mmCIF file of C-alpha atoms and ligand atoms in Angstrom:
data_model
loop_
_atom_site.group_PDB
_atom_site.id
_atom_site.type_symbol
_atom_site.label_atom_id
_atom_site.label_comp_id
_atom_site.label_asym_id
_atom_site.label_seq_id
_atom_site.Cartn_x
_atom_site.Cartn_y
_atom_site.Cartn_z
ATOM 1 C CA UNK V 1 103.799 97.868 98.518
ATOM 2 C CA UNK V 2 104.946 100.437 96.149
ATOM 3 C CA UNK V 3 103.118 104.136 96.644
ATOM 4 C CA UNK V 4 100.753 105.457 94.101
ATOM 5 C CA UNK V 5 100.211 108.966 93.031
ATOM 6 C CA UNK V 6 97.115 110.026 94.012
ATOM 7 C CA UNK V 7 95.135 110.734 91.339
ATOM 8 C CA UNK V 8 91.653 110.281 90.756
ATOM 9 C CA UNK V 9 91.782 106.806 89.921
ATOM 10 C CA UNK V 10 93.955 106.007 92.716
ATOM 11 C CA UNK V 11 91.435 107.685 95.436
ATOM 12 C CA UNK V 12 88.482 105.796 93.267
ATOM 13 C CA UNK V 13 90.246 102.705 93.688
ATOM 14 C CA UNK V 14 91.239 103.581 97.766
ATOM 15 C CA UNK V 15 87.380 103.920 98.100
ATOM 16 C CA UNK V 16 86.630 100.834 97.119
ATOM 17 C CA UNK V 17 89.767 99.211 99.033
ATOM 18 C CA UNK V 18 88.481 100.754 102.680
ATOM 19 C CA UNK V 19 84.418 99.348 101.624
ATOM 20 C CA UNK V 20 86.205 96.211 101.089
ATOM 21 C CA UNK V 21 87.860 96.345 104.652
ATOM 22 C CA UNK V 22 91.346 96.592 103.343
ATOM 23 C CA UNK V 23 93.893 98.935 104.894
ATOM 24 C CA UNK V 24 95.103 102.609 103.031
ATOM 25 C CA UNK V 25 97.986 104.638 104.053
ATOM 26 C CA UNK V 26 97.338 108.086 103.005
ATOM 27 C CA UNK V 27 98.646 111.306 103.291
ATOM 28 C CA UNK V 28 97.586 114.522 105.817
ATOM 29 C CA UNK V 29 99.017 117.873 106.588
ATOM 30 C CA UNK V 30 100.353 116.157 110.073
ATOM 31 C CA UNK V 31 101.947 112.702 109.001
ATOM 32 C CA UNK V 32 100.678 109.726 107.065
ATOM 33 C CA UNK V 33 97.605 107.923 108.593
ATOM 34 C CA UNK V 34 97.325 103.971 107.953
ATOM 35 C CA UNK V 35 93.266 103.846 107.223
ATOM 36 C CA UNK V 36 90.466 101.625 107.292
ATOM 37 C CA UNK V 37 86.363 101.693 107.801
ATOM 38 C CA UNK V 38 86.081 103.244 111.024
ATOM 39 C CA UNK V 39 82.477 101.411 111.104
ATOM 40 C CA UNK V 40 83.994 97.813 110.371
ATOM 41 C CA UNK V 41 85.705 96.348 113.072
ATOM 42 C CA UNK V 42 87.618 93.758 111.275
ATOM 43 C CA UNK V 43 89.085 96.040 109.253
ATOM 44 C CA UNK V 44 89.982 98.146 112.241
ATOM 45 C CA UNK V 45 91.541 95.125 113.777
ATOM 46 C CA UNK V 46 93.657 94.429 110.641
ATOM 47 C CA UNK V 47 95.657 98.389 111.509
ATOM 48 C CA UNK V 48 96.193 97.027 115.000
ATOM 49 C CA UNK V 49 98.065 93.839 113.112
ATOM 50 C CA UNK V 50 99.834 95.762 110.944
ATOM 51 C CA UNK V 51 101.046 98.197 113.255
ATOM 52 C CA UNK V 52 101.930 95.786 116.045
ATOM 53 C CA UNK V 53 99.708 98.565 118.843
ATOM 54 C CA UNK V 54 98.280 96.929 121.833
ATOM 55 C CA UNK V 55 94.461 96.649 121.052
ATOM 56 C CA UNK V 56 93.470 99.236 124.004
ATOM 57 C CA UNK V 57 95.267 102.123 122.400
ATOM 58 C CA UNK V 58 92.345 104.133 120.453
ATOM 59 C CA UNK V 59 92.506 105.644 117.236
ATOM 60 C CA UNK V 60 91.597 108.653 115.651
ATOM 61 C CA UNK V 61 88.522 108.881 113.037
ATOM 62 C CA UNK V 62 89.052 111.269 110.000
ATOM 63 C CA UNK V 63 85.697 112.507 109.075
ATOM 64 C CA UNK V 64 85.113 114.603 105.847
ATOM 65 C CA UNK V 65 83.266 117.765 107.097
ATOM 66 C CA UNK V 66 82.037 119.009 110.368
ATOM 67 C CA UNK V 67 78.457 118.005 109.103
ATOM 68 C CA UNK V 68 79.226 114.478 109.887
ATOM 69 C CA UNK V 69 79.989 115.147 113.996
ATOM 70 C CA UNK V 70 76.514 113.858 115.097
ATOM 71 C CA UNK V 71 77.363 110.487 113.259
ATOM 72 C CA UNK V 72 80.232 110.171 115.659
ATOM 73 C CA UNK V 73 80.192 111.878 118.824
ATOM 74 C CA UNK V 74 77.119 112.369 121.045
ATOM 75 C CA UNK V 75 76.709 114.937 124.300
ATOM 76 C CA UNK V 76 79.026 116.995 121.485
ATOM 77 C CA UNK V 77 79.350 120.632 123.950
ATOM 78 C CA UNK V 78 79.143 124.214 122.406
ATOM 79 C CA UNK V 79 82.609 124.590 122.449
ATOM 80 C CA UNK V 80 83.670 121.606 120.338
ATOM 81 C CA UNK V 81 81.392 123.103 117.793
ATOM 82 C CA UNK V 82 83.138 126.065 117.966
ATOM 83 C CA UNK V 83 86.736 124.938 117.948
ATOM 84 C CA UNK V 84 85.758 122.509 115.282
ATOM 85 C CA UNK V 85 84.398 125.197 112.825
ATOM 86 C CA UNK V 86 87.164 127.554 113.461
ATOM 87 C CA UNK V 87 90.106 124.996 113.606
ATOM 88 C CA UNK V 88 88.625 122.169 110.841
ATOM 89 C CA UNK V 89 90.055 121.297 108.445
ATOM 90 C CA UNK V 90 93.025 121.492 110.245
ATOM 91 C CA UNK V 91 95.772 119.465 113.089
ATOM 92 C CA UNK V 92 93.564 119.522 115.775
ATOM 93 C CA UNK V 93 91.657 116.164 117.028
ATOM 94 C CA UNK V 94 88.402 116.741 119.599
ATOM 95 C CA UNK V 95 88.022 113.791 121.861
ATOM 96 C CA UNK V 96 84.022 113.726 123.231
ATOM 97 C CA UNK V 97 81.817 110.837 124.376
ATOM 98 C CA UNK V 98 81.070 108.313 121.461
ATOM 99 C CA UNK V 99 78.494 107.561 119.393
ATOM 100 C CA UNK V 100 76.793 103.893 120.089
ATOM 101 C CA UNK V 101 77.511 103.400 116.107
ATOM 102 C CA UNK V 102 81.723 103.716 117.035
ATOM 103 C CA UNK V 103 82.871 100.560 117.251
ATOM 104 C CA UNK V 104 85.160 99.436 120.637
ATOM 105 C CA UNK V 105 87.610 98.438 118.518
ATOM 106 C CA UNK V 106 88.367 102.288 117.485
ATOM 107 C CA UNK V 107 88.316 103.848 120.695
ATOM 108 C CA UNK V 108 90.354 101.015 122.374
ATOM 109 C CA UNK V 109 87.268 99.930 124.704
ATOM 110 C CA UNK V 110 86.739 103.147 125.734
ATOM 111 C CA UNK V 111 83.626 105.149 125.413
ATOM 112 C CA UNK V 112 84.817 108.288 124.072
ATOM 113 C CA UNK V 113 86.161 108.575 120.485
ATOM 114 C CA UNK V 114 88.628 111.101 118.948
ATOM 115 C CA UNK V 115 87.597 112.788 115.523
ATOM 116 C CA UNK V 116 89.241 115.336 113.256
ATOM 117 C CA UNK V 117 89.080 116.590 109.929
ATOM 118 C CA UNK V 118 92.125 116.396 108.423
ATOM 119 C CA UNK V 119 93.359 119.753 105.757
ATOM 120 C CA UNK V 120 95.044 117.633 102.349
ATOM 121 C CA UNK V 121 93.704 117.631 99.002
ATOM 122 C CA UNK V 122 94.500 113.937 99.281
ATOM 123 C CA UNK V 123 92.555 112.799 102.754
ATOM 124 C CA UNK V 124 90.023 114.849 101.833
ATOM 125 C CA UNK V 125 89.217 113.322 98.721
ATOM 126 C CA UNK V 126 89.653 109.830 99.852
ATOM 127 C CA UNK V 127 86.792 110.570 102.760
ATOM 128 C CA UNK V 128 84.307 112.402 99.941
ATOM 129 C CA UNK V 129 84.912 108.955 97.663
ATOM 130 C CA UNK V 130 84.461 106.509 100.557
ATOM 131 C CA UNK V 131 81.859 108.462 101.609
ATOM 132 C CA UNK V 132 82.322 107.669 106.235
ATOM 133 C CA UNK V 133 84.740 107.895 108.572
ATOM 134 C CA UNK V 134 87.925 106.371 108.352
ATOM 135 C CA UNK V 135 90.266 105.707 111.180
ATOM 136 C CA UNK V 136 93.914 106.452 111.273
ATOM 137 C CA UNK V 137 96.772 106.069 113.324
ATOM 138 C CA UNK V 138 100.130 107.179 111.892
ATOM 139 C CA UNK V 139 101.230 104.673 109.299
ATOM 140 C CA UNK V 140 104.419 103.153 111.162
ATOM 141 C CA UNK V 141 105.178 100.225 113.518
ATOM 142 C CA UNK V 142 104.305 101.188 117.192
ATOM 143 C CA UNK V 143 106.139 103.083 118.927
ATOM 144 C CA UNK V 144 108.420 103.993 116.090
ATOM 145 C CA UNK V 145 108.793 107.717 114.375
ATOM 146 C CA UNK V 146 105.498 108.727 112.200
ATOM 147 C CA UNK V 147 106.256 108.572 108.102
ATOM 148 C CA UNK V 148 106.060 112.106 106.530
ATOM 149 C CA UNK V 149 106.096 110.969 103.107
ATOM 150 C CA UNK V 150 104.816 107.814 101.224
ATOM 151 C CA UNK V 151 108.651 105.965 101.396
ATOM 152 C CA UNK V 152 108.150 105.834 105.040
ATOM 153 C CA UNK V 153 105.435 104.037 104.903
ATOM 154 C CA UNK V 154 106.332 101.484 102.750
ATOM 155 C CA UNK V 155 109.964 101.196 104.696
ATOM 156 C CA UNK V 156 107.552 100.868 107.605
ATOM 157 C CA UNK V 157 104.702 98.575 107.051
ATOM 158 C CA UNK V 158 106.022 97.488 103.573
ATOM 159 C CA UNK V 159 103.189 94.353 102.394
ATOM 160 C CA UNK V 160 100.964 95.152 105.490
ATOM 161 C CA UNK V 161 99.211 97.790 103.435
ATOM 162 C CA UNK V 162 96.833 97.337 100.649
ATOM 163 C CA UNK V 163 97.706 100.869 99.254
ATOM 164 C CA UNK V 164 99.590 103.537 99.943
ATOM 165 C CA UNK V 165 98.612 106.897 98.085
ATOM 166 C CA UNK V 166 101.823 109.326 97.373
ATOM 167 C CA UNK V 167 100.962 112.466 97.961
ATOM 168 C CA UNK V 168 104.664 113.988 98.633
ATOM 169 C CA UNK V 169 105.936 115.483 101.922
ATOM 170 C CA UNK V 170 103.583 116.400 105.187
ATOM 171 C CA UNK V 171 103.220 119.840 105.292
ATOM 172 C CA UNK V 172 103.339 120.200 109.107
ATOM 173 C CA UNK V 173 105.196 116.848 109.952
ATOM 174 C CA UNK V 174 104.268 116.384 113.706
ATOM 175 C CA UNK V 175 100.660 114.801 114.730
ATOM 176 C CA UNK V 176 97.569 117.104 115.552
ATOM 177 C CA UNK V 177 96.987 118.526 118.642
ATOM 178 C CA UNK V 178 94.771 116.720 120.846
ATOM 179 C CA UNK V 179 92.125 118.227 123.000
ATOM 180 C CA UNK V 180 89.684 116.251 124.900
ATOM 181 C CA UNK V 181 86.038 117.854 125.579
ATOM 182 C CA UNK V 182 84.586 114.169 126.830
ATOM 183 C CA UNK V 183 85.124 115.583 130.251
ATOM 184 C CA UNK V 184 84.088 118.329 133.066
ATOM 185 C CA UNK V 185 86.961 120.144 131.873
ATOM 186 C CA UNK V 186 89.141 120.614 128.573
ATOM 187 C CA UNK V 187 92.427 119.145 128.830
ATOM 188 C CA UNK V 188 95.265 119.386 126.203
ATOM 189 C CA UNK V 189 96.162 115.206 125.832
ATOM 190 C CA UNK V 190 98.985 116.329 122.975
ATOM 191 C CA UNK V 191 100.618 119.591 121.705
ATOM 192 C CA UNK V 192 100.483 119.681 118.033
ATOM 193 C CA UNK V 193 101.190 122.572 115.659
ATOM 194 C CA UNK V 194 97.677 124.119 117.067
ATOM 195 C CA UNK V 195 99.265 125.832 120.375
ATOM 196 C CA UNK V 196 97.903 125.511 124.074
ATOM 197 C CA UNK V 197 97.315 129.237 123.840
ATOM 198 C CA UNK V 198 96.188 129.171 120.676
ATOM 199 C CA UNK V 199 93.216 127.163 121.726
ATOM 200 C CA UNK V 200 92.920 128.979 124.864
ATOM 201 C CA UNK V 201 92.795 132.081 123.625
ATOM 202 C CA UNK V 202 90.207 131.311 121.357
ATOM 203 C CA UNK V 203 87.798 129.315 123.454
ATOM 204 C CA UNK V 204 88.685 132.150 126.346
ATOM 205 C CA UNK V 205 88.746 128.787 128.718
ATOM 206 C CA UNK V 206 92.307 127.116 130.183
ATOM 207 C CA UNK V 207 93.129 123.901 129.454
ATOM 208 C CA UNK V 208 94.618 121.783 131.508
ATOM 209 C CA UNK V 209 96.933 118.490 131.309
ATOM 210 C CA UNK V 210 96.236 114.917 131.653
ATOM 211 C CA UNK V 211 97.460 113.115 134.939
ATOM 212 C CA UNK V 212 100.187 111.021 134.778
ATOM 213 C CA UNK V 213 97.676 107.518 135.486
ATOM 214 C CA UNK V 214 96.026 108.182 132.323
ATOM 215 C CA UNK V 215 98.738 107.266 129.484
ATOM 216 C CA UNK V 216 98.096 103.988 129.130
ATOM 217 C CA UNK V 217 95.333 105.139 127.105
ATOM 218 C CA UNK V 218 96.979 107.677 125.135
ATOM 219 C CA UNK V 219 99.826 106.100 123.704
ATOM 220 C CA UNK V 220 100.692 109.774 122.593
ATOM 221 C CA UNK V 221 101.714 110.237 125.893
ATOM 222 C CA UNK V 222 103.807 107.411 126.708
ATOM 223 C CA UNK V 223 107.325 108.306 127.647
ATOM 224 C CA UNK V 224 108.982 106.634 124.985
ATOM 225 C CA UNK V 225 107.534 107.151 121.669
ATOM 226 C CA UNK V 226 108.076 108.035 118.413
ATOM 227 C CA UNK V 227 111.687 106.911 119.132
ATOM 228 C CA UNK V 228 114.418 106.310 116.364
ATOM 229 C CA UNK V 229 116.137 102.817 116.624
ATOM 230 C CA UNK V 230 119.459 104.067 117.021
ATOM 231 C CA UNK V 231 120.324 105.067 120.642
ATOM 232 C CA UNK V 232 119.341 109.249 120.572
ATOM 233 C CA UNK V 233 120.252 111.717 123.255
ATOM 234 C CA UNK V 234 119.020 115.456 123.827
ATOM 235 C CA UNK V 235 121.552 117.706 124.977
ATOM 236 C CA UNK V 236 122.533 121.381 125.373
ATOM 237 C CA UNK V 237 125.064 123.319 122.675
ATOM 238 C CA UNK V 238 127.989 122.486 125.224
ATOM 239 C CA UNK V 239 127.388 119.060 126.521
ATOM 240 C CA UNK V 240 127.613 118.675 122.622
ATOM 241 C CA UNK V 241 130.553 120.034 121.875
ATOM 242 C CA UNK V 242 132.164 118.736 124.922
ATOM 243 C CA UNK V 243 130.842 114.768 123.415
ATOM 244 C CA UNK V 244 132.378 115.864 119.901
ATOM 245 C CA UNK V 245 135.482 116.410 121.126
ATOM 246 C CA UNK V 246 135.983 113.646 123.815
ATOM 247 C CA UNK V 247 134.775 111.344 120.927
ATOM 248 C CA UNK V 248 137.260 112.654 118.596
ATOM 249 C CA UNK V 249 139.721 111.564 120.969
ATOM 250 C CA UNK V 250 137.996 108.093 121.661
ATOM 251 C CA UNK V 251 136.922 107.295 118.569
ATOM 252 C CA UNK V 252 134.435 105.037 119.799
ATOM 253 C CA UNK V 253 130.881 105.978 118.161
ATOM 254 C CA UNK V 254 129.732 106.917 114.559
ATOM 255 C CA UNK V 255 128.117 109.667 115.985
ATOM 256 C CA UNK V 256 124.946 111.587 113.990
ATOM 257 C CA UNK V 257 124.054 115.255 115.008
ATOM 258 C CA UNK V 258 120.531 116.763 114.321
ATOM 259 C CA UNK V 259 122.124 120.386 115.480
ATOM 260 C CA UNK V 260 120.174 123.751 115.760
ATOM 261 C CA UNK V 261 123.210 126.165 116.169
ATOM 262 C CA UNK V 262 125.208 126.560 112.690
ATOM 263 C CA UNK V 263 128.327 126.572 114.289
ATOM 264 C CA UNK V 264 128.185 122.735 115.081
ATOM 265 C CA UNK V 265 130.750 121.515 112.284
ATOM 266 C CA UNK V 266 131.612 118.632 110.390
ATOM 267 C CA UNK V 267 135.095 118.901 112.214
ATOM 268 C CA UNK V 268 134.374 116.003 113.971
ATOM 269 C CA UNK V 269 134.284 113.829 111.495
ATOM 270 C CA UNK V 270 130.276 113.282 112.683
ATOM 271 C CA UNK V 271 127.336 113.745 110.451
ATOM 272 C CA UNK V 272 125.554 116.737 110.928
ATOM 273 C CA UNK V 273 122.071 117.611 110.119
ATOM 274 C CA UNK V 274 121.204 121.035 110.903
ATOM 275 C CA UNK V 275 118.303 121.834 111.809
ATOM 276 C CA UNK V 276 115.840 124.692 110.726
ATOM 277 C CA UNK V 277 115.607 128.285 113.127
ATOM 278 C CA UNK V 278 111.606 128.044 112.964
ATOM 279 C CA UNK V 279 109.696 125.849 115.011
ATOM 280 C CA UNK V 280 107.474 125.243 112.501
ATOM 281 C CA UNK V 281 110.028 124.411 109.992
ATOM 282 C CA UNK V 282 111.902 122.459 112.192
ATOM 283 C CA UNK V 283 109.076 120.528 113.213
ATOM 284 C CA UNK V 284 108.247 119.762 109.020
ATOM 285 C CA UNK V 285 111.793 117.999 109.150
ATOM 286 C CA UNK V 286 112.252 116.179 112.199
ATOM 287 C CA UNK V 287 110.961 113.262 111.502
ATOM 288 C CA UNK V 288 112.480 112.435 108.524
ATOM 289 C CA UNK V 289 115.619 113.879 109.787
ATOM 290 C CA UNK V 290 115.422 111.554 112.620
ATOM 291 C CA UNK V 291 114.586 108.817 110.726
ATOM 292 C CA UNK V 292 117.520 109.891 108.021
ATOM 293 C CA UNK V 293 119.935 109.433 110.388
ATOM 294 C CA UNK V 294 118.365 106.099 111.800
ATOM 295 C CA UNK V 295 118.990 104.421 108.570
ATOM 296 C CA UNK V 296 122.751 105.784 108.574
ATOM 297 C CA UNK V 297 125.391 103.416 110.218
ATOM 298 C CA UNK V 298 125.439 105.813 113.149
ATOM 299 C CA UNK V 299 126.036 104.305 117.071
ATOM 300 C CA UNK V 300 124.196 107.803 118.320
ATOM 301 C CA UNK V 301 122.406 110.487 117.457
ATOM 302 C CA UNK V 302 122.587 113.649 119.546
ATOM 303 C CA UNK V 303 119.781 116.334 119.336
ATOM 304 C CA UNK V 304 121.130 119.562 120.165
ATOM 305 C CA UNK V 305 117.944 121.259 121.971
ATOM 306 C CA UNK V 306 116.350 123.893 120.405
ATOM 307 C CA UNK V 307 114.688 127.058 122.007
ATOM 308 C CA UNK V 308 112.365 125.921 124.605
ATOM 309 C CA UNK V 309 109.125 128.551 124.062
ATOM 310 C CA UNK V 310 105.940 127.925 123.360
ATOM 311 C CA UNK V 311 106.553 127.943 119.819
ATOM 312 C CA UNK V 312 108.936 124.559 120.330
ATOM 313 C CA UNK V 313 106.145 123.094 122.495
ATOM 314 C CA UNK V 314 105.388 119.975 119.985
ATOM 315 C CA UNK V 315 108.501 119.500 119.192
ATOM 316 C CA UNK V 316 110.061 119.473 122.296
ATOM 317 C CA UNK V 317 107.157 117.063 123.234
ATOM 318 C CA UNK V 318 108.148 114.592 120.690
ATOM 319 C CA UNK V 319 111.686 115.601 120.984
ATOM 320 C CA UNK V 320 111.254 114.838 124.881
ATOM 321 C CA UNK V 321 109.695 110.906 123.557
ATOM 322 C CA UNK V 322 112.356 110.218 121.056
ATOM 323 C CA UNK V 323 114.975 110.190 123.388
ATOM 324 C CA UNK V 324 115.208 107.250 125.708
ATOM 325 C CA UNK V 325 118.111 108.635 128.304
ATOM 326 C CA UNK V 326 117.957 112.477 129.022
ATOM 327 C CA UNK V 327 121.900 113.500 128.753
ATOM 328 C CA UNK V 328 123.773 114.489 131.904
ATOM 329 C CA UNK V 329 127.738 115.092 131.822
ATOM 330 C CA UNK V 330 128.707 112.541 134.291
ATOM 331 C CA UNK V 331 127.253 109.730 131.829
ATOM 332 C CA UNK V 332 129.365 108.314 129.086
ATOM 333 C CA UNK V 333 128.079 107.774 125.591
ATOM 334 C CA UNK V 334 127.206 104.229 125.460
ATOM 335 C CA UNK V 335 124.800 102.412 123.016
ATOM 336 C CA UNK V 336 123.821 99.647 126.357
HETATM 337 O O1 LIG G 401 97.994 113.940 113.128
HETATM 338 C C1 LIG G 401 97.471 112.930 113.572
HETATM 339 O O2 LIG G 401 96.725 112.943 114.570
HETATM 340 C C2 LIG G 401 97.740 111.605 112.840
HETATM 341 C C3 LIG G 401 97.113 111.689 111.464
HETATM 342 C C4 LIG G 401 97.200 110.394 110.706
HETATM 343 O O3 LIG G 401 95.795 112.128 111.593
HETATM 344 N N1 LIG G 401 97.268 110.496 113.577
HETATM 345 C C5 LIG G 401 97.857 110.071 114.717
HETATM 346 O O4 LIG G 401 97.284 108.913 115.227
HETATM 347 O O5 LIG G 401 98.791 110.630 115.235
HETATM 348 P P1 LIG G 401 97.973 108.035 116.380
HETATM 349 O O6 LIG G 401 97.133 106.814 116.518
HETATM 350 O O7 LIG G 401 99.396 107.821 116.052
HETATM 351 O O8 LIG G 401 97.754 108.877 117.642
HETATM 352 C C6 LIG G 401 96.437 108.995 118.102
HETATM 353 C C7 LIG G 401 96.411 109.590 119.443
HETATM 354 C C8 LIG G 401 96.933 108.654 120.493
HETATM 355 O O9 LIG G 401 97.786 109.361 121.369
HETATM 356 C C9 LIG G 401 95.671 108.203 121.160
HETATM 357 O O10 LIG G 401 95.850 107.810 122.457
HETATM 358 C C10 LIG G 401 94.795 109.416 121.064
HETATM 359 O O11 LIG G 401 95.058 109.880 119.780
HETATM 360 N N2 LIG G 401 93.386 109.043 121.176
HETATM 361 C C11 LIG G 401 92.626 108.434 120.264
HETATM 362 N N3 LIG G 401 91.389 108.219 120.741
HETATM 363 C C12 LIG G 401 91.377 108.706 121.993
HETATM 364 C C13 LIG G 401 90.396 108.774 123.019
HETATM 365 N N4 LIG G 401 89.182 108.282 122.844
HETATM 366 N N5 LIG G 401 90.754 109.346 124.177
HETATM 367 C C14 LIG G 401 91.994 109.837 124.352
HETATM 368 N N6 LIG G 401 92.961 109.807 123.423
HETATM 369 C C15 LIG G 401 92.664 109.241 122.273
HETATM 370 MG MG1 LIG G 402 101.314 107.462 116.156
#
């Protein structure tokens, strides 16, 4: 399936697509979300196809304006009001006890439903035309890195869409933050561009974190997740400097570097990426400099780790789920 600008044709014609039950991949500020009628469960059962996600992990529903809340959530407390108000549209996804209208299918059986409002031109548009809420997971296979433009998508899900609207690059390229409010107390389920304190400081409450027993049911939270193909490996400035040079010796891996520190070179004969100094910046190109690099003819990628303040939060959360061994210097690069 071939992207489409987004024009005013195309979101006309995406309308009609999600009342029809098909499936849209569209853009947001975070990454691409892979939508259909959050009210229709076949259609909702169609993303879990195309995805290849195990039916118990629940979505998120984009709704178009805080107006719409009540359609979705019930029990909805004074401070998701607030949060929603202040932080909508924007990254941030409220969790809170469902609506009886929610279909099971979107919340993955359970009885609480996430919701956000998402801030692009494009999503926006697409939920004032269709009118309802739409759910959305990112728009790539499961378990796999989330598309930040429209060629992702289609390298990811290529046919399995019925549309995918173009509408360029992600402007914060890591998923919302996730706060849940279904409960006695507000817990943080996923750091997103949104900060822990951010939130706190706002809502002047703490929040605290999920338990470990819970991740089954936020596949956000699963160890490894949003992983690259290739075989990918945090590790400090020195462990990676020490790996160049062994391997320059060795020669055994094509080895790809998303670096941080400028003074990683191309001596090695490697490919380098390096990264941005912001976090926020940084964040806007990991994924598709993860995802560059996973399309190279590369053995292993090596992230060199970047600060570790609350400003890197997110993307030393999805950092943390990309990488499927932590390095340590006794082990040997190996692509087992
Ligand atoms: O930025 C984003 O949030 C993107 C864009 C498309 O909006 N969407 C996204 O969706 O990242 P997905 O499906 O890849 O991640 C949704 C996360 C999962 O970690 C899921 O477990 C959690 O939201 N979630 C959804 N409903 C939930 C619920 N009722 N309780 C707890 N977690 C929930
Ligand atoms: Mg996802």
């Amino acid at each position: 399936m071939n992207p489409v600008i987004a024009d005013e044709a195309a979101i006309l014609k995406a309308a009609d697509l999600l009342r029809q039950g098909r499936l849209v991949a569209f853009p947001t500020e975070t990454v691409y979300g892979l939508g259909a009628d959050a009210k229709n469960p076949e259609a909702v059962k169609r993303i879990f196809a195309a995805k290849g996600r195990p039916v118990d992990h629940p979505l998120i529903v984009h709704i178009p304006d805080v107006a719409t809340f009540e359609d979705w959530a019930i029990e909805i407390p004074e401070i998701a009001w607030k949060l929603a108000k202040h932080f909508w549209p924007g990254p941030l996804t409220i969790v809170l006890k469902k609506h009886p209208d929610v279909p099971m299918e979107v919340t993955g059986g359970q009885n609480t439903v996430a919701l956000r409002v998402p801030n692009h031109p494009v999503a926006l548009s697409v939920l004032q035309a269709f009118g309802s809420g739409i759910a959305a997971p990112s728009a790539n296979r499961f378990c796999r890195i989330s598309p930040t433009q429209a060629s992702h998508v289609e390298e990811e899900l290529g046919d399995k869409v019925d549309m995918i609207l173009d509408g360029g690059a992600c402007q914060v390229g890591l998923e919302s933050t996730i706060v849940d409010l279904s409960g006695e107390r507000p817990r943080l389920l996923r750091p997103g561009q949104i900060s822990k304190s951010d939130i706190e400081q706002f809502l002047q409450v703490k929040l605290e974190l999920p338990e470990n027993n819970e991740q089954i049911h936020a596949p956000g939270l699963m160890e490894v997740h949003y992983a690259p193909e290739t075989q990918t490996m945090l590790c400090t400035t020195v462990q990676l400097q020490k790996k160049l040079q062994e391997n320059t010796i060795q020669k055994k891996y094509k080895i790809g570097v998303l670096a941080y520190s400028k003074n990683i070179s191309q001596q090695y004969g490697v490919q380098v990426l390096i990264m941005p100094k912001s976090g926020s910046d940084y964040a806007h190109n990991l994924y598709s400099s993860l995802r560059a690099l996973d399309n190279d003819d590369i053995d292993i990628i090596l992230v060199e780790q970047p600060p570790q303040t609350e400003e890197w939060q997110a993307v030393n959360d999805r950092l943390k789920k990309s990488t499927k061994v932590m390095f340590s210097d006794k082990n040997e690069l190996s692509t087992g």
